[in-house]
PDB file of C-alpha atoms in Angstrom:
ATOM      1  CA  MET A  24      41.739  48.028  34.669  1.00  0.00           C
ATOM      2  CA  ARG A  25      40.337  45.506  32.205  1.00  0.00           C
ATOM      3  CA  SER A  26      41.481  47.602  29.233  1.00  0.00           C
ATOM      4  CA  LEU A  27      44.967  48.004  30.684  1.00  0.00           C
ATOM      5  CA  GLY A  28      45.158  44.272  31.315  1.00  0.00           C
ATOM      6  CA  GLU A  29      44.180  43.502  27.757  1.00  0.00           C
ATOM      7  CA  ALA A  30      46.677  46.051  26.418  1.00  0.00           C
ATOM      8  CA  PHE A  31      49.512  44.449  28.373  1.00  0.00           C
ATOM      9  CA  GLY A  32      48.401  40.925  27.631  1.00  0.00           C
ATOM     10  CA  ILE A  33      47.458  40.119  31.183  1.00  0.00           C
ATOM     11  CA  GLY A  34      45.221  37.078  31.067  1.00  0.00           C
ATOM     12  CA  PRO A  35      42.274  36.132  33.260  1.00  0.00           C
ATOM     13  CA  ASN A  36      44.459  34.472  35.905  1.00  0.00           C
ATOM     14  CA  ARG A  37      46.420  37.675  36.409  1.00  0.00           C
ATOM     15  CA  VAL A  38      43.247  39.762  36.603  1.00  0.00           C
ATOM     16  CA  SER A  39      41.886  37.324  39.196  1.00  0.00           C
ATOM     17  CA  SER A  40      45.066  37.639  41.241  1.00  0.00           C
ATOM     18  CA  VAL A  41      45.020  41.433  41.037  1.00  0.00           C
ATOM     19  CA  GLY A  42      41.287  41.479  41.840  1.00  0.00           C
ATOM     20  CA  CYS A  43      41.721  39.151  44.794  1.00  0.00           C
ATOM     21  CA  ASN A  44      44.548  41.198  46.275  1.00  0.00           C
ATOM     22  CA  LEU A  45      42.698  44.451  45.625  1.00  0.00           C
ATOM     23  CA  GLY A  46      39.553  43.076  47.261  1.00  0.00           C
ATOM     24  CA  ARG A  47      41.452  41.939  50.338  1.00  0.00           C
ATOM     25  CA  VAL A  48      43.244  45.274  50.814  1.00  0.00           C
ATOM     26  CA  VAL A  49      40.178  47.446  50.214  1.00  0.00           C
ATOM     27  CA  TYR A  50      37.998  45.269  52.466  1.00  0.00           C
ATOM     28  CA  SER A  51      40.545  45.214  55.277  1.00  0.00           C
ATOM     29  CA  GLU A  52      41.241  48.945  55.191  1.00  0.00           C
ATOM     30  CA  THR A  53      37.579  49.908  54.839  1.00  0.00           C
ATOM     31  CA  ARG A  54      36.585  47.602  57.710  1.00  0.00           C
ATOM     32  CA  ARG A  55      39.334  49.113  59.864  1.00  0.00           C
ATOM     33  CA  ALA A  56      38.196  52.664  59.006  1.00  0.00           C
ATOM     34  CA  ALA A  57      34.580  51.798  59.867  1.00  0.00           C
ATOM     35  CA  GLN A  58      35.630  50.239  63.166  1.00  0.00           C
ATOM     36  CA  ILE A  59      37.772  53.216  64.150  1.00  0.00           C
ATOM     37  CA  ALA A  60      35.252  55.872  63.088  1.00  0.00           C
ATOM     38  CA  ASN A  61      32.454  54.155  65.006  1.00  0.00           C
ATOM     39  CA  ILE A  62      34.271  52.585  67.935  1.00  0.00           C
ATOM     40  CA  THR A  63      32.124  54.289  70.575  1.00  0.00           C
ATOM     41  CA  LEU A  64      28.830  53.212  69.018  1.00  0.00           C
ATOM     42  CA  PRO A  65      27.222  50.151  70.573  1.00  0.00           C
ATOM     43  CA  ARG A  66      26.512  47.012  68.569  1.00  0.00           C
ATOM     44  CA  ARG A  67      23.093  45.461  68.956  1.00  0.00           C
ATOM     45  CA  SER A  68      21.194  42.405  67.814  1.00  0.00           C
ATOM     46  CA  LEU A  69      18.200  42.523  65.536  1.00  0.00           C
ATOM     47  CA  THR A  70      14.759  42.141  67.087  1.00  0.00           C
ATOM     48  CA  PRO A  71      13.301  38.615  67.321  1.00  0.00           C
ATOM     49  CA  LYS A  72      10.662  39.547  64.712  1.00  0.00           C
ATOM     50  CA  THR A  73      13.317  40.721  62.251  1.00  0.00           C
ATOM     51  CA  GLN A  74      15.422  37.633  62.924  1.00  0.00           C
ATOM     52  CA  ALA A  75      12.419  35.410  62.170  1.00  0.00           C
ATOM     53  CA  MET A  76      11.805  37.245  58.887  1.00  0.00           C
ATOM     54  CA  LEU A  77      15.460  36.899  57.883  1.00  0.00           C
ATOM     55  CA  ARG A  78      15.517  33.188  58.841  1.00  0.00           C
ATOM     56  CA  SER A  79      12.702  32.587  56.356  1.00  0.00           C
ATOM     57  CA  ILE A  80      14.854  34.131  53.598  1.00  0.00           C
ATOM     58  CA  PHE A  81      18.267  32.849  54.762  1.00  0.00           C
ATOM     59  CA  PRO A  82      17.566  29.444  56.346  1.00  0.00           C
ATOM     60  CA  ASP A  83      21.250  28.396  56.501  1.00  0.00           C
ATOM     61  CA  LEU A  84      22.441  31.582  58.192  1.00  0.00           C
ATOM     62  CA  ASP A  85      22.715  32.201  61.934  1.00  0.00           C
ATOM     63  CA  VAL A  86      20.900  35.538  61.846  1.00  0.00           C
ATOM     64  CA  GLY A  87      21.141  35.727  65.624  1.00  0.00           C
ATOM     65  CA  ALA A  88      24.862  36.426  65.194  1.00  0.00           C
ATOM     66  CA  ILE A  89      24.237  39.598  63.153  1.00  0.00           C
ATOM     67  CA  ARG A  90      25.099  42.824  64.952  1.00  0.00           C
ATOM     68  CA  VAL A  91      24.207  46.350  63.892  1.00  0.00           C
ATOM     69  CA  ARG A  92      25.744  49.715  64.637  1.00  0.00           C
ATOM     70  CA  THR A  93      23.599  52.717  63.746  1.00  0.00           C
ATOM     71  CA  ARG A  94      24.239  56.431  63.151  1.00  0.00           C
ATOM     72  CA  CYS A  95      27.636  55.526  61.758  1.00  0.00           C
ATOM     73  CA  ARG A  96      30.182  57.449  59.795  1.00  0.00           C
ATOM     74  CA  LEU A  97      30.838  55.313  56.727  1.00  0.00           C
ATOM     75  CA  PRO A  98      34.205  55.396  54.944  1.00  0.00           C
ATOM     76  CA  ALA A  99      32.500  55.392  51.541  1.00  0.00           C
ATOM     77  CA  ASN A 100      30.708  58.638  52.478  1.00  0.00           C
ATOM     78  CA  ARG A 101      33.841  60.283  53.846  1.00  0.00           C
ATOM     79  CA  PHE A 102      33.501  63.495  51.900  1.00  0.00           C
ATOM     80  CA  GLN A 103      29.719  63.569  52.093  1.00  0.00           C
ATOM     81  CA  PRO A 104      28.420  62.221  55.460  1.00  0.00           C
ATOM     82  CA  SER A 105      24.867  61.971  54.135  1.00  0.00           C
ATOM     83  CA  GLY A 106      26.131  60.245  50.972  1.00  0.00           C
ATOM     84  CA  SER A 107      24.362  57.572  49.001  1.00  0.00           C
ATOM     85  CA  ILE A 108      25.843  54.613  50.898  1.00  0.00           C
ATOM     86  CA  TYR A 109      23.306  53.696  53.586  1.00  0.00           C
ATOM     87  CA  ALA A 110      25.139  50.702  55.074  1.00  0.00           C
ATOM     88  CA  MET A 111      28.290  48.617  54.917  1.00  0.00           C
ATOM     89  CA  THR A 112      28.710  45.070  56.161  1.00  0.00           C
ATOM     90  CA  PHE A 113      31.865  43.383  57.431  1.00  0.00           C
ATOM     91  CA  GLY A 114      31.489  39.790  58.538  1.00  0.00           C
ATOM     92  CA  ASN A 115      28.418  39.713  60.799  1.00  0.00           C
ATOM     93  CA  THR A 116      28.487  43.427  61.639  1.00  0.00           C
ATOM     94  CA  MET A 117      26.452  45.988  59.733  1.00  0.00           C
ATOM     95  CA  TYR A 118      27.223  49.688  59.924  1.00  0.00           C
ATOM     96  CA  TRP A 119      24.179  51.877  59.171  1.00  0.00           C
ATOM     97  CA  ARG A 120      24.539  55.560  58.279  1.00  0.00           C
ATOM     98  CA  ASP A 121      21.233  56.449  59.943  1.00  0.00           C
ATOM     99  CA  ASP A 122      18.948  54.743  62.425  1.00  0.00           C
ATOM    100  CA  LEU A 123      17.672  51.281  61.493  1.00  0.00           C
ATOM    101  CA  ASP A 124      13.895  51.134  61.891  1.00  0.00           C
ATOM    102  CA  GLU A 125      13.007  47.448  61.868  1.00  0.00           C
ATOM    103  CA  SER A 126       9.331  48.311  61.326  1.00  0.00           C
ATOM    104  CA  ASP A 127      10.074  50.291  58.141  1.00  0.00           C
ATOM    105  CA  PRO A 128       9.710  48.220  54.929  1.00  0.00           C
ATOM    106  CA  VAL A 129      12.450  50.260  53.195  1.00  0.00           C
ATOM    107  CA  ASP A 130      14.926  49.506  55.978  1.00  0.00           C
ATOM    108  CA  LEU A 131      13.906  45.833  55.973  1.00  0.00           C
ATOM    109  CA  VAL A 132      14.608  45.547  52.241  1.00  0.00           C
ATOM    110  CA  ARG A 133      17.969  47.203  52.779  1.00  0.00           C
ATOM    111  CA  LEU A 134      18.563  44.767  55.621  1.00  0.00           C
ATOM    112  CA  ILE A 135      17.903  41.862  53.224  1.00  0.00           C
ATOM    113  CA  HIS A 136      20.560  43.292  50.897  1.00  0.00           C
ATOM    114  CA  GLU A 137      23.114  43.592  53.694  1.00  0.00           C
ATOM    115  CA  THR A 138      22.240  40.163  55.098  1.00  0.00           C
ATOM    116  CA  THR A 139      23.012  38.715  51.671  1.00  0.00           C
ATOM    117  CA  HIS A 140      26.600  39.858  52.233  1.00  0.00           C
ATOM    118  CA  VAL A 141      26.665  38.144  55.638  1.00  0.00           C
ATOM    119  CA  GLU A 142      25.423  34.984  53.884  1.00  0.00           C
ATOM    120  CA  GLN A 143      28.137  35.332  51.233  1.00  0.00           C
ATOM    121  CA  VAL A 144      30.839  35.491  53.911  1.00  0.00           C
ATOM    122  CA  ARG A 145      29.366  32.320  55.430  1.00  0.00           C
ATOM    123  CA  ARG A 146      29.218  30.608  52.050  1.00  0.00           C
ATOM    124  CA  PHE A 147      32.819  31.502  51.139  1.00  0.00           C
ATOM    125  CA  GLY A 148      34.018  30.400  54.563  1.00  0.00           C
ATOM    126  CA  SER A 149      35.704  33.603  55.721  1.00  0.00           C
ATOM    127  CA  GLU A 150      35.854  37.345  55.313  1.00  0.00           C
ATOM    128  CA  ASP A 151      39.205  36.958  53.528  1.00  0.00           C
ATOM    129  CA  LYS A 152      37.745  34.661  50.863  1.00  0.00           C
ATOM    130  CA  PHE A 153      34.699  36.906  50.497  1.00  0.00           C
ATOM    131  CA  ALA A 154      36.973  39.949  50.039  1.00  0.00           C
ATOM    132  CA  CYS A 155      38.958  38.097  47.383  1.00  0.00           C
ATOM    133  CA  GLU A 156      35.795  37.158  45.457  1.00  0.00           C
ATOM    134  CA  TYR A 157      34.443  40.684  45.815  1.00  0.00           C
ATOM    135  CA  GLY A 158      37.603  42.167  44.298  1.00  0.00           C
ATOM    136  CA  VAL A 159      37.651  39.665  41.431  1.00  0.00           C
ATOM    137  CA  GLY A 160      33.951  40.302  40.806  1.00  0.00           C
ATOM    138  CA  TYR A 161      34.475  44.042  40.764  1.00  0.00           C
ATOM    139  CA  LEU A 162      37.103  43.759  38.022  1.00  0.00           C
ATOM    140  CA  LYS A 163      35.338  41.093  35.973  1.00  0.00           C
ATOM    141  CA  GLY A 164      31.751  42.288  36.370  1.00  0.00           C
ATOM    142  CA  GLY A 165      29.041  40.291  34.668  1.00  0.00           C
ATOM    143  CA  GLY A 166      26.551  40.154  37.531  1.00  0.00           C
ATOM    144  CA  GLU A 167      22.933  39.660  36.511  1.00  0.00           C
ATOM    145  CA  LEU A 168      20.899  42.589  37.811  1.00  0.00           C
ATOM    146  CA  PRO A 169      17.170  43.060  38.328  1.00  0.00           C
ATOM    147  CA  PRO A 170      15.561  45.258  35.651  1.00  0.00           C
ATOM    148  CA  HIS A 171      14.840  48.174  37.998  1.00  0.00           C
ATOM    149  CA  ILE A 172      18.563  49.070  38.081  1.00  0.00           C
ATOM    150  CA  ALA A 173      18.479  51.095  34.884  1.00  0.00           C
ATOM    151  CA  GLU A 174      21.987  52.574  34.908  1.00  0.00           C
ATOM    152  CA  PRO A 175      24.287  50.064  36.588  1.00  0.00           C
ATOM    153  CA  SER A 176      27.847  50.933  37.496  1.00  0.00           C
ATOM    154  CA  ASP A 177      30.801  48.563  37.907  1.00  0.00           C
ATOM    155  CA  TYR A 178      29.773  48.357  41.569  1.00  0.00           C
ATOM    156  CA  HIS A 179      26.316  47.052  40.591  1.00  0.00           C
ATOM    157  CA  ARG A 180      27.790  44.617  38.037  1.00  0.00           C
ATOM    158  CA  ASN A 181      29.922  42.923  40.700  1.00  0.00           C
ATOM    159  CA  PRO A 182      28.302  39.452  40.932  1.00  0.00           C
ATOM    160  CA  LEU A 183      28.185  39.651  44.751  1.00  0.00           C
ATOM    161  CA  GLU A 184      26.370  43.005  44.681  1.00  0.00           C
ATOM    162  CA  ALA A 185      24.135  41.800  41.860  1.00  0.00           C
ATOM    163  CA  GLU A 186      23.169  38.797  44.000  1.00  0.00           C
ATOM    164  CA  ALA A 187      22.233  41.122  46.875  1.00  0.00           C
ATOM    165  CA  TYR A 188      20.131  43.293  44.552  1.00  0.00           C
ATOM    166  CA  ARG A 189      18.387  40.200  43.165  1.00  0.00           C
ATOM    167  CA  LYS A 190      17.689  38.971  46.697  1.00  0.00           C
ATOM    168  CA  GLU A 191      15.888  42.216  47.565  1.00  0.00           C
ATOM    169  CA  SER A 192      14.128  42.612  44.188  1.00  0.00           C
ATOM    170  CA  PRO A 193      10.980  40.555  45.040  1.00  0.00           C
ATOM    171  CA  TYR A 194      10.115  43.309  47.524  1.00  0.00           C
ATOM    172  CA  ARG A 195      10.384  46.105  44.940  1.00  0.00           C
ATOM    173  CA  ASP A 196       8.263  47.127  41.982  1.00  0.00           C
ATOM    174  CA  GLU A 197       9.503  47.498  38.401  1.00  0.00           C
ATOM    175  CA  LEU A 198      10.803  50.991  39.196  1.00  0.00           C
ATOM    176  CA  GLY A 199      12.716  49.792  42.245  1.00  0.00           C
ATOM    177  CA  ARG A 200      10.362  51.215  44.866  1.00  0.00           C
ATOM    178  CA  VAL A 201       9.769  49.117  47.974  1.00  0.00           C
ATOM    179  CA  VAL A 202       6.274  47.609  48.055  1.00  0.00           C
ATOM    180  CA  PRO A 203       5.307  47.316  51.758  1.00  0.00           C
ATOM    181  CA  SER A 204       2.700  44.608  51.114  1.00  0.00           C
ATOM    182  CA  ARG A 205       5.387  42.297  49.730  1.00  0.00           C
TER     183      ARG A 205
END
């Protein structure tokens, strides 16, 4: 998209507009697909212990408002139900592909990543504004990533994803493995 924009002389403002619109459409349609595919699955709160842990990391966020659906079908894994996407977050609701074990350090680090997206929605003021920024960030890239992400894609380079990866990085070693003692 960037190369096409440059070839046609589309400047940064146009790319931002395209990115914003793209982000809004993709977010809205993906959220709708997740809601429909998982409509019968109950939403639940996080345990008080997990909420306390998240409050220490996200002091300005109402972590009590976060809801989780587990054993979900995720739109991003449509053609491969056990695909690489383990969770998706829309507003305050997280959709997990598998069970969420709040005593498992790996799941807790993943939860920190997803909670970063809840915090971003709060910070931007709405899901619509978050979606716009996500789309712009996807097209522009430039996100600063932790060193353990050796082969980043455009997805990783999105500044909002990069922020989520940085937020979880203190709990990983240099190879990206979760360190339970952290």
